[in-house]
Structures are given as structure tokens and as C-alpha cells.
CSV table of C-alpha atoms and ligand atoms in Angstrom, one decimal:
chain,number,residue,atom,x,y,z
A,1,MET,CA,3.0,31.8,-1.7
A,2,PRO,CA,-0.3,29.8,-1.7
A,3,ARG,CA,-2.4,30.0,1.5
A,4,GLU,CA,-3.3,27.0,3.5
A,5,ARG,CA,-7.0,26.4,3.9
A,6,ALA,CA,-8.6,25.9,7.3
A,7,PRO,CA,-8.7,22.3,8.4
A,8,LEU,CA,-11.9,20.4,7.4
A,9,GLY,CA,-13.8,18.2,9.8
A,10,GLY,CA,-13.5,14.5,9.2
A,11,ARG,CA,-10.8,15.0,6.6
A,12,ARG,CA,-8.3,12.5,8.0
A,13,LEU,CA,-7.0,10.8,4.9
A,14,LEU,CA,-4.8,7.8,4.4
A,15,VAL,CA,-3.1,7.5,1.1
A,16,ALA,CA,-1.4,4.3,0.1
A,17,LEU,CA,1.4,4.7,-2.5
A,18,GLY,CA,2.0,1.8,-4.9
A,19,GLY,CA,5.3,0.9,-6.6
A,20,ASN,CA,4.6,3.2,-9.5
A,21,ALA,CA,4.0,6.4,-7.4
A,22,LEU,CA,7.3,5.6,-5.8
A,23,GLN,CA,9.5,4.5,-8.7
A,24,GLY,CA,7.9,5.4,-11.9
A,25,ALA,CA,7.0,2.9,-14.7
A,26,ARG,CA,9.9,3.6,-17.0
A,27,GLY,CA,12.5,4.3,-14.3
A,28,THR,CA,15.8,2.6,-14.3
A,29,GLY,CA,15.6,1.9,-10.6
A,30,THR,CA,18.2,4.5,-9.8
A,31,TRP,CA,18.0,6.8,-6.8
A,32,THR,CA,17.8,9.8,-9.2
A,33,ASP,CA,14.7,8.3,-10.9
A,34,ALA,CA,13.1,7.6,-7.6
A,35,VAL,CA,13.6,11.2,-6.5
A,36,ARG,CA,12.2,12.5,-9.7
A,37,GLN,CA,9.0,10.4,-9.4
A,38,MET,CA,8.6,11.1,-5.7
A,39,ARG,CA,8.8,14.9,-6.5
A,40,ARG,CA,5.8,14.6,-8.7
A,41,THR,CA,3.9,12.4,-6.2
A,42,ALA,CA,4.8,14.8,-3.4
A,43,ARG,CA,3.3,17.8,-5.3
A,44,ALA,CA,0.0,16.1,-5.6
A,45,LEU,CA,0.0,15.1,-1.9
A,46,ALA,CA,1.0,18.6,-0.8
A,47,ARG,CA,-1.9,20.0,-2.7
A,48,ALA,CA,-4.3,17.7,-0.8
A,49,VAL,CA,-2.8,18.9,2.5
A,50,ALA,CA,-3.1,22.6,1.5
A,51,ASP,CA,-6.7,21.9,0.6
A,52,GLY,CA,-7.4,20.9,4.2
A,53,HIS,CA,-6.9,17.2,4.4
A,54,GLU,CA,-5.1,15.7,7.4
A,55,LEU,CA,-2.7,13.3,5.6
A,56,VAL,CA,-1.3,10.0,6.7
A,57,LEU,CA,0.8,7.9,4.3
A,58,THR,CA,1.6,4.3,3.7
A,59,HIS,CA,3.5,2.7,0.8
A,60,GLY,CA,4.5,-0.6,-0.8
A,61,ASN,CA,8.0,-2.0,-0.8
A,62,GLY,CA,8.1,-4.9,-3.3
A,63,PRO,CA,10.9,-3.7,-5.6
A,64,GLN,CA,12.9,-2.3,-2.6
A,65,VAL,CA,12.8,-5.5,-0.6
A,66,GLY,CA,13.6,-7.5,-3.8
A,67,ASN,CA,16.8,-5.4,-4.2
A,68,LEU,CA,17.7,-5.7,-0.6
A,69,LEU,CA,17.3,-9.5,-0.8
A,70,ARG,CA,19.6,-9.6,-3.8
A,71,GLU,CA,22.2,-7.4,-2.1
A,72,ALA,CA,22.1,-9.6,1.0
A,73,GLU,CA,22.6,-12.7,-1.2
A,74,LEU,CA,25.5,-11.3,-3.2
A,75,GLY,CA,27.2,-10.1,0.0
A,76,ALA,CA,26.6,-13.2,2.0
A,77,ALA,CA,30.3,-14.3,1.8
A,78,GLU,CA,31.4,-11.1,3.6
A,79,VAL,CA,28.3,-9.9,5.6
A,80,PRO,CA,25.8,-12.3,7.3
A,81,PRO,CA,22.5,-11.8,5.4
A,82,PRO,CA,19.8,-10.4,7.7
A,83,PRO,CA,16.4,-12.1,7.9
A,84,MET,CA,13.8,-10.9,5.5
A,85,PHE,CA,11.8,-9.1,8.2
A,86,VAL,CA,14.8,-7.0,8.9
A,87,LEU,CA,15.0,-6.0,5.2
A,88,ASP,CA,11.3,-5.0,5.6
A,89,ALA,CA,12.4,-2.6,8.3
A,90,GLU,CA,15.2,-1.4,6.1
A,91,SER,CA,12.9,-0.7,3.3
A,92,GLU,CA,10.6,1.4,5.6
A,93,GLY,CA,13.7,3.6,6.3
A,94,GLN,CA,14.7,3.8,2.7
A,95,VAL,CA,11.3,4.7,1.3
A,96,GLY,CA,10.4,6.8,4.4
A,97,TYR,CA,13.5,8.9,3.8
A,98,LEU,CA,12.6,9.5,0.2
A,99,ILE,CA,9.0,10.5,1.1
A,100,ALA,CA,10.2,12.7,3.9
A,101,SER,CA,12.7,14.7,1.9
A,102,GLU,CA,10.5,15.3,-1.1
A,103,LEU,CA,7.2,15.8,0.7
A,104,SER,CA,8.5,18.2,3.3
A,105,ALA,CA,9.9,20.4,0.5
A,106,ALA,CA,6.6,20.2,-1.4
A,107,LEU,CA,4.6,21.1,1.7
A,108,ASP,CA,6.8,24.1,2.3
A,109,ARG,CA,6.2,25.3,-1.2
A,110,ALA,CA,2.5,24.7,-1.0
A,111,GLY,CA,2.4,26.9,2.1
A,112,ALA,CA,1.4,24.0,4.4
A,113,PRO,CA,4.6,23.1,6.2
A,114,ARG,CA,4.7,19.8,8.2
A,115,SER,CA,7.3,17.5,9.6
A,116,VAL,CA,7.2,14.3,7.7
A,117,LEU,CA,7.7,11.4,10.2
A,118,PRO,CA,8.4,7.9,8.8
A,119,LEU,CA,8.0,5.2,11.4
A,120,VAL,CA,9.3,1.7,11.5
A,121,CYS,CA,6.1,-0.2,12.2
A,122,ARG,CA,5.3,-3.7,13.3
A,123,THR,CA,2.2,-5.6,12.2
A,124,GLU,CA,1.0,-8.6,14.1
A,125,VAL,CA,0.0,-11.7,12.1
A,126,ASP,CA,-1.6,-14.9,13.4
A,127,PRO,CA,0.9,-17.8,13.4
A,128,ARG,CA,-2.1,-20.1,12.7
A,129,ASP,CA,-2.9,-18.1,9.5
A,130,PRO,CA,-3.4,-20.6,6.7
A,131,ALA,CA,-0.9,-18.7,4.6
A,132,PHE,CA,1.9,-20.1,6.8
A,133,ARG,CA,1.0,-23.6,5.6
A,134,ILE,CA,1.0,-22.7,1.9
A,135,PRO,CA,3.6,-20.0,1.2
A,136,ASP,CA,2.6,-18.6,-2.2
A,137,LYS,CA,4.1,-15.1,-2.6
A,138,PRO,CA,7.2,-15.2,-4.8
A,139,VAL,CA,10.1,-12.9,-3.7
A,140,GLY,CA,13.5,-12.2,-5.1
A,141,ARG,CA,15.3,-13.7,-8.1
A,142,TYR,CA,15.0,-16.9,-10.1
A,143,TYR,CA,17.3,-19.9,-9.4
A,144,THR,CA,18.3,-23.1,-11.1
A,145,ARG,CA,17.0,-26.4,-9.7
A,146,ALA,CA,20.4,-27.2,-8.2
A,147,ASP,CA,20.5,-23.8,-6.4
A,148,ALA,CA,17.0,-24.3,-5.2
A,149,ASP,CA,17.8,-27.7,-3.7
A,150,ARG,CA,20.9,-26.1,-2.0
A,151,LEU,CA,18.9,-23.1,-0.6
A,152,ARG,CA,16.2,-25.4,0.7
A,153,ARG,CA,18.7,-27.4,2.7
A,154,SER,CA,21.0,-24.6,3.8
A,155,ARG,CA,18.4,-21.8,4.5
A,156,GLY,CA,15.2,-23.8,5.0
A,157,TRP,CA,13.5,-21.8,2.3
A,158,THR,CA,10.5,-22.9,0.4
A,159,LEU,CA,11.0,-22.6,-3.4
A,160,ARG,CA,8.6,-23.2,-6.2
A,161,GLU,CA,9.1,-23.8,-9.9
A,162,ASP,CA,7.7,-21.1,-12.2
A,163,ALA,CA,6.9,-23.0,-15.3
A,164,VAL,CA,6.1,-19.9,-17.3
A,165,ARG,CA,9.3,-17.9,-16.8
A,166,GLY,CA,11.4,-21.1,-16.2
A,167,GLY,CA,13.3,-21.4,-13.0
A,168,TRP,CA,12.7,-21.6,-9.2
A,169,ARG,CA,11.8,-18.9,-6.9
A,170,ARG,CA,11.6,-18.4,-3.1
A,171,VAL,CA,8.0,-18.2,-1.9
A,172,VAL,CA,7.0,-16.7,1.5
A,173,PRO,CA,3.6,-16.6,3.2
A,174,SER,CA,1.3,-13.6,2.9
A,175,PRO,CA,-0.7,-13.7,6.1
A,176,ARG,CA,-3.5,-11.2,6.9
A,177,PRO,CA,-2.5,-8.3,9.0
A,178,ARG,CA,-4.3,-8.5,12.4
A,179,ARG,CA,-3.1,-5.5,14.4
A,180,TRP,CA,-0.7,-2.6,13.8
A,181,LEU,CA,1.2,-2.3,17.1
A,182,GLU,CA,2.0,1.4,17.0
A,183,ALA,CA,-1.6,2.4,16.0
A,184,PRO,CA,-2.7,3.6,19.4
A,185,ALA,CA,0.2,6.0,19.8
A,186,VAL,CA,-0.3,7.5,16.3
A,187,ARG,CA,-4.0,7.7,16.8
A,188,ALA,CA,-3.5,9.6,20.1
A,189,ALA,CA,-1.1,12.0,18.4
A,190,LEU,CA,-3.5,12.8,15.6
A,191,ASP,CA,-6.5,13.1,17.9
A,192,ALA,CA,-4.4,15.6,20.0
A,193,GLY,CA,-4.1,17.7,16.8
A,194,LEU,CA,-0.6,16.7,15.7
A,195,GLY,CA,-1.9,16.2,12.2
A,196,ARG,CA,-1.7,19.9,11.7
A,197,ARG,CA,2.1,19.8,12.1
A,198,CYS,CA,3.1,16.3,11.0
A,199,VAL,CA,2.5,13.7,8.3
A,200,PHE,CA,3.1,10.2,9.6
A,201,VAL,CA,4.4,7.6,7.2
A,202,VAL,CA,3.2,4.3,8.6
A,203,THR,CA,3.2,0.5,8.0
A,204,GLY,CA,5.4,0.8,4.9
A,205,GLY,CA,5.4,-2.5,2.9
A,206,GLY,CA,2.6,-3.5,5.3
A,207,GLY,CA,4.9,-3.2,8.3
A,208,VAL,CA,7.4,-5.7,9.7
A,209,PRO,CA,5.4,-8.9,10.2
A,210,VAL,CA,5.6,-10.1,13.8
A,211,VAL,CA,3.9,-12.9,15.9
A,212,ARG,CA,3.2,-12.6,19.6
A,213,GLU,CA,5.1,-15.0,21.8
A,214,ALA,CA,4.7,-15.9,25.5
A,215,ARG,CA,4.9,-12.9,27.9
A,216,GLY,CA,3.9,-10.4,25.3
A,217,ARG,CA,7.2,-10.4,23.3
A,218,TYR,CA,7.0,-10.1,19.5
A,219,ARG,CA,9.2,-12.0,17.1
A,220,GLY,CA,9.7,-11.1,13.4
A,221,VAL,CA,8.7,-13.7,10.8
A,222,ASP,CA,9.7,-14.0,7.1
A,223,ALA,CA,6.5,-13.2,5.4
A,224,VAL,CA,5.0,-10.5,3.1
A,225,ILE,CA,2.1,-8.4,4.3
A,226,ASP,CA,0.0,-7.1,1.5
A,227,LYS,CA,0.3,-3.3,1.6
A,228,ASP,CA,-3.3,-2.7,0.5
A,229,ARG,CA,-4.7,-4.9,3.3
A,230,ALA,CA,-2.4,-3.2,5.8
A,231,ALA,CA,-3.5,0.2,4.4
A,232,ALA,CA,-7.2,-0.6,5.2
A,233,LEU,CA,-6.2,-1.8,8.7
A,234,ALA,CA,-4.2,1.4,9.3
A,235,ALA,CA,-7.0,3.7,8.0
A,236,ARG,CA,-9.5,2.0,10.3
A,237,ALA,CA,-7.2,2.1,13.3
A,238,LEU,CA,-6.6,5.8,12.8
A,239,GLY,CA,-10.3,6.7,12.3
A,240,CYS,CA,-9.7,8.1,8.8
A,241,GLY,CA,-12.7,9.2,6.8
A,242,THR,CA,-11.1,8.5,3.4
A,243,LEU,CA,-8.7,5.8,2.1
A,244,VAL,CA,-7.1,6.4,-1.2
A,245,ILE,CA,-5.1,3.6,-2.9
A,246,VAL,CA,-2.8,5.2,-5.5
A,247,THR,CA,-1.6,2.8,-8.2
A,248,ASP,CA,-0.5,3.0,-11.9
A,249,VAL,CA,-4.0,2.9,-13.4
A,250,PRO,CA,-6.8,5.5,-13.1
A,251,GLY,CA,-9.1,3.1,-11.3
A,252,ALA,CA,-10.5,-0.5,-11.3
A,253,ALA,CA,-11.8,-1.6,-14.6
A,254,VAL,CA,-14.4,-4.2,-15.6
A,255,ALA,CA,-13.4,-6.4,-18.6
A,256,PHE,CA,-9.9,-5.2,-18.0
A,257,GLY,CA,-7.5,-6.0,-20.9
A,258,THR,CA,-10.3,-6.5,-23.4
A,259,PRO,CA,-11.6,-4.1,-26.0
A,260,SER,CA,-14.8,-3.5,-23.9
A,261,ALA,CA,-12.9,-2.5,-20.8
A,262,ARG,CA,-14.5,0.3,-18.8
A,263,TRP,CA,-13.2,2.1,-15.7
A,264,LEU,CA,-15.5,2.1,-12.8
A,265,GLY,CA,-16.3,5.6,-11.4
A,266,GLU,CA,-18.6,5.9,-8.5
A,267,VAL,CA,-19.7,2.4,-7.4
A,268,SER,CA,-21.5,0.9,-4.4
A,269,ALA,CA,-19.7,-1.6,-2.2
A,270,GLY,CA,-22.3,-4.2,-3.1
A,271,GLU,CA,-21.7,-3.8,-6.9
A,272,LEU,CA,-17.9,-3.8,-6.4
A,273,ASP,CA,-18.1,-6.9,-4.3
A,274,ARG,CA,-20.2,-8.7,-6.9
A,275,ARG,CA,-17.6,-7.9,-9.6
A,276,ARG,CA,-14.8,-9.0,-7.3
A,277,ARG,CA,-16.5,-12.4,-6.7
A,278,ALA,CA,-17.0,-12.7,-10.5
A,279,GLY,CA,-13.2,-12.5,-10.8
A,280,GLU,CA,-13.0,-9.1,-12.6
A,281,PHE,CA,-9.9,-8.0,-10.7
A,282,GLY,CA,-6.4,-9.4,-11.1
A,283,ALA,CA,-5.3,-11.7,-8.2
A,284,GLY,CA,-2.3,-10.1,-6.3
A,285,THR,CA,-2.8,-6.7,-8.2
A,286,MET,CA,-6.2,-5.1,-8.4
A,287,ALA,CA,-8.1,-7.7,-6.3
A,288,PRO,CA,-6.3,-6.8,-3.0
A,289,LYS,CA,-7.0,-3.1,-3.6
A,290,VAL,CA,-10.7,-3.8,-4.1
A,291,GLU,CA,-10.7,-6.0,-1.0
A,292,ALA,CA,-9.0,-3.2,1.0
A,293,VAL,CA,-11.5,-0.5,-0.1
A,294,LEU,CA,-14.4,-2.8,0.7
A,295,ASP,CA,-13.0,-3.7,4.1
A,296,PHE,CA,-12.6,0.0,4.9
A,297,VAL,CA,-16.1,1.2,3.9
A,298,ARG,CA,-17.7,-1.8,5.6
A,299,HIS,CA,-16.0,-1.0,8.8
A,300,GLY,CA,-17.0,2.6,9.2
A,301,GLY,CA,-14.9,4.3,6.5
A,302,ARG,CA,-16.8,7.1,4.8
A,303,ARG,CA,-15.4,6.6,1.3
A,304,ALA,CA,-12.5,4.8,-0.4
A,305,ILE,CA,-10.9,5.5,-3.8
A,306,ILE,CA,-8.6,3.7,-6.2
A,307,THR,CA,-6.8,6.0,-8.6
A,308,ASP,CA,-3.4,7.2,-10.0
A,309,ILE,CA,-1.3,10.0,-8.6
A,310,GLY,CA,-2.2,12.4,-11.4
A,311,SER,CA,-5.9,12.1,-10.6
A,312,LEU,CA,-5.6,12.4,-6.8
A,313,GLY,CA,-7.0,15.9,-6.5
A,314,ARG,CA,-9.9,15.3,-8.8
A,315,ALA,CA,-10.6,11.9,-7.2
A,316,LEU,CA,-10.9,13.6,-3.8
A,317,GLU,CA,-13.4,16.0,-5.3
A,318,GLY,CA,-15.4,13.1,-6.6
A,319,ARG,CA,-14.5,13.6,-10.2
A,320,ALA,CA,-12.0,10.8,-11.0
A,321,GLY,CA,-11.0,7.4,-9.8
A,322,THR,CA,-13.0,4.4,-8.7
A,323,ARG,CA,-15.0,5.8,-5.7
A,324,VAL,CA,-16.7,3.4,-3.3
A,325,ARG,CA,-19.3,4.0,-0.6
A,326,ASP,CA,-21.2,1.7,1.6
A,327,GLU,CA,-24.8,1.8,0.4
A,328,ASN,CA,-25.9,1.0,4.0
A,329,ARG,CA,-24.9,4.3,5.4
A,330,PRO,CA,-25.5,7.8,4.0
A,331,GLY,CA,-22.3,9.0,2.4
A,332,PRO,CA,-21.1,12.0,0.5
A,333,TYR,CA,-22.0,10.4,-2.8
A,334,ARG,CA,-25.6,9.7,-1.9
A,335,THR,CA,-26.5,13.3,-1.3
A,336,ARG,CA,-24.3,14.9,-3.9
A,337,ARG,CA,-25.1,15.7,-7.4
A,338,ARG,CA,-23.5,13.1,-9.7
A,339,ALA,CA,-20.3,14.7,-10.9
A,340,ALA,CA,-19.4,14.7,-14.6
A,341,PRO,CA,-17.1,11.9,-15.6
A,342,GLY,CA,-13.4,12.8,-15.7
A,343,ARG,CA,-10.3,11.0,-16.6
A,344,GLY,CA,-10.5,7.5,-15.1
A,345,GLU,CA,-14.1,7.1,-15.9
A,346,GLY,CA,-15.9,5.8,-19.0
A,347,ARG,CA,-14.1,3.6,-21.4
A,348,ALA,CA,-10.7,2.2,-20.4
B,1,LIG,P1,0.8,-1.4,-7.0
B,1,LIG,O1,2.2,-1.4,-7.1
B,1,LIG,O2,0.2,0.0,-7.1
B,1,LIG,O3,0.2,-2.2,-5.9
B,1,LIG,P2,-0.1,-3.5,-8.9
B,1,LIG,O4,0.7,-3.8,-10.1
B,1,LIG,O5,-0.1,-4.5,-7.7
B,1,LIG,O6,0.3,-2.0,-8.4
B,1,LIG,O7,-1.7,-3.3,-9.3
B,1,LIG,C1,-2.0,-2.4,-10.4
B,1,LIG,C2,-2.3,-3.2,-11.6
B,1,LIG,O8,-3.4,-4.1,-11.5
B,1,LIG,C3,-2.5,-2.4,-12.9
B,1,LIG,O9,-1.3,-1.9,-13.5
B,1,LIG,C4,-3.2,-3.5,-13.8
B,1,LIG,O10,-2.3,-4.0,-14.7
B,1,LIG,C5,-3.7,-4.6,-12.8
B,1,LIG,N1,-5.1,-4.9,-12.9
B,1,LIG,C6,-5.6,-6.2,-12.9
B,1,LIG,N2,-6.9,-6.2,-13.0
B,1,LIG,C7,-7.3,-5.0,-13.1
B,1,LIG,C8,-8.6,-4.3,-13.3
B,1,LIG,N3,-9.7,-5.1,-13.3
B,1,LIG,N4,-8.7,-3.0,-13.4
B,1,LIG,C9,-7.5,-2.2,-13.4
B,1,LIG,N5,-6.3,-2.8,-13.2
B,1,LIG,C10,-6.2,-4.1,-13.1
B,2,LIG,MG1,0.6,-4.4,-5.6
């Protein structure tokens, strides 16, 4: 059995899993497929833990919440449909269970046993966030115009026409996450050394969006919190040294989708930000990841990485993925010899 390495100082690591690391690109959406994909993901994560990283996980929930919305709608005649924020909580349980069962087995096999603890998390958003005035995040299925009118009246939804695909879709606001309510407790647990025994799974799908009411009560709201933004917030709140955003491409590319596309390897925050402002990264896909890694390194994070699950190990060693440092503080990439390019570097 492989031996676990001694814990490494400053190695608290937050990994955000995107839809692909959870479900697989060619999956049929069945549970069996999800398990198969997670098994592969869990092996890579377990290796990082065995190498001495103190792992915390977060994940997206787009497809899961989409399915739960559809189920709620189809069953509405028999079972009252829950509000969307409750479905967010359900998705944290669903995905959390999948991660817990596969990752704990992989950790055992890697000789680094841990309890995997998925939490139902709440993320506070500002009710005055401009996103509430212009909901723009499409969720769920497409409707006819007549259905859209009916849902607008009966459920108070906002629906927008999608001229490209044809049909109407519900849109919800995507406000910025302001505060993750359970962060102080998880931080205290990790600072007390619990990271040696547990892997917390936090703010899944960005966490359940809540707004603060009078007397300190919190109320759920129908909104979508971007999981990449929430990942940066969680990594900062937990004092992580490294944030890794795992997606279905080996990194962020410039001239993406053109013959001259090129993956970015090691890159400064300044350069990445310039490219972001030049519109190099897809809105709603790569742009929020780039914003998240910039947010993290500019608020004290040591380094941030965007990569795919197969490259995780090499990315953590500085040999793959798009790796970002803040040029204003000395980081590992400043003093280190420049590593040879690996997969996820050079031409895309
Ligand atoms: P996730 O589920 O991991 O959040 P997304 O689909 O939201 O995944 O984002 C990843 C996708 O971003 C890639 O599959 C790619 O198609 C797209 N993308 C847009 N612009 C870029 C870019 N400049 N470099 C790399 N990928 C990009
Ligand atoms: Mg995404």
C-alpha cells in the first residue's frame, strides 16, 4: 500500500470540480456514468492528498439542478414543486454523496484515509445586487410562447426568448457571492488540524443563495451563484494557498477556437487580466474562471490554476495547466526554474 507523505506547510488546497469532472463529456447522464467519471476524478484527488496537500472541495451543479427543476415541473400535479434554492440544497446532497463515496474509497486505496464530509452551505448575496434587476442566467428547459406567458403569470418567473435555439427559457439572477455563512466553522476545524482526517465538500453549486433579513434571519432566493466565483470566496475564507479550477480543457487559451489558439501556461495576474479585458475568454464559461483565479491571487492566494482532471498532479507540480501568480508578491513561480512545458501548454 502506498505511504502517505508528511503534511506540507501552506498546502491547503481548494479544488473546484466543473460539470465534466463530475459527469463526463460523453456520459448519458445516468448514475452509473456519474460514478465512473467520479472514480477517475477521485483517483487524481486522492493522489494530491497522499502527496501532502490538505484538500477541500467544491463543485458545480448546473446539470443536476437542471434535472431537478425538470423533475419538479413534471411532478407538479402530484407533489408541490420546491423553490429553486431548495433544489440547490438537494444538488449539494446528491453530488456530495457521489464525491464522498468515491473519494473516500480512493483515499483508502492511496493510503491516506479521510472522512469526506459534504456540507449543505449557504452563501449570502446582496439583495441590491444589480443582477436582481436584470436576471440573465438561463436555467431549465425551453418553452413555447404560450407556456412562457402562463408561467410568468402563475409562477412569477422571468422568461426570455432564445432566438438562436428558438423558444423561451426561464432566467434567474446571478448575483455575486458576498459571504459563505459556514466558513468560520470550517476554517476553525481546519486550523485545529482536522484537515488531516477530513475532506470537506463546501459551497456546492456556489452554495444556497440567501439574503439577510431583519433580526439576522436568512431567506433563500431563486438565483444562481457562479461556482467559480464562490470557489474563490471559499478559498480565501479558508486561507488556502492554492486554488485549482478543474474543467474540461487543459487551461485557458488565447485565440480560443481559432487555428492560432495557444494554451496559457505560467502567466502573471497582470497579463491574464489584460487578456480578460480584451475579451479572450468566453462569457459564462472561461471568463468566470479567469476572474476567480485573479480574485484569489490578488487577495493573498499564493497561486491559482485552471486545468483538467487528468493534468491535476502535473499542474500542482508547475508542469501543466494555466498557472497564475500575483506579480506583486514573491511566489513559487518567481524563484523556481521555469518548468518544461507539458500537456496543456503550447499550441492548443
Ligand atoms: P465547467 O463546467 O467546468 O464550469 P464551462 O463549460 O463553464 O465548464 O467552461 C469550460 C469551457 O470554456 C471550455 O470547454 C471551452 O469550450 C470554453 N472556453 C471559452 N473560452 C475559452 C478560452 N479562451 N480558453 C479555454 N476554454 C474556453
Ligand atoms: Mg461553468
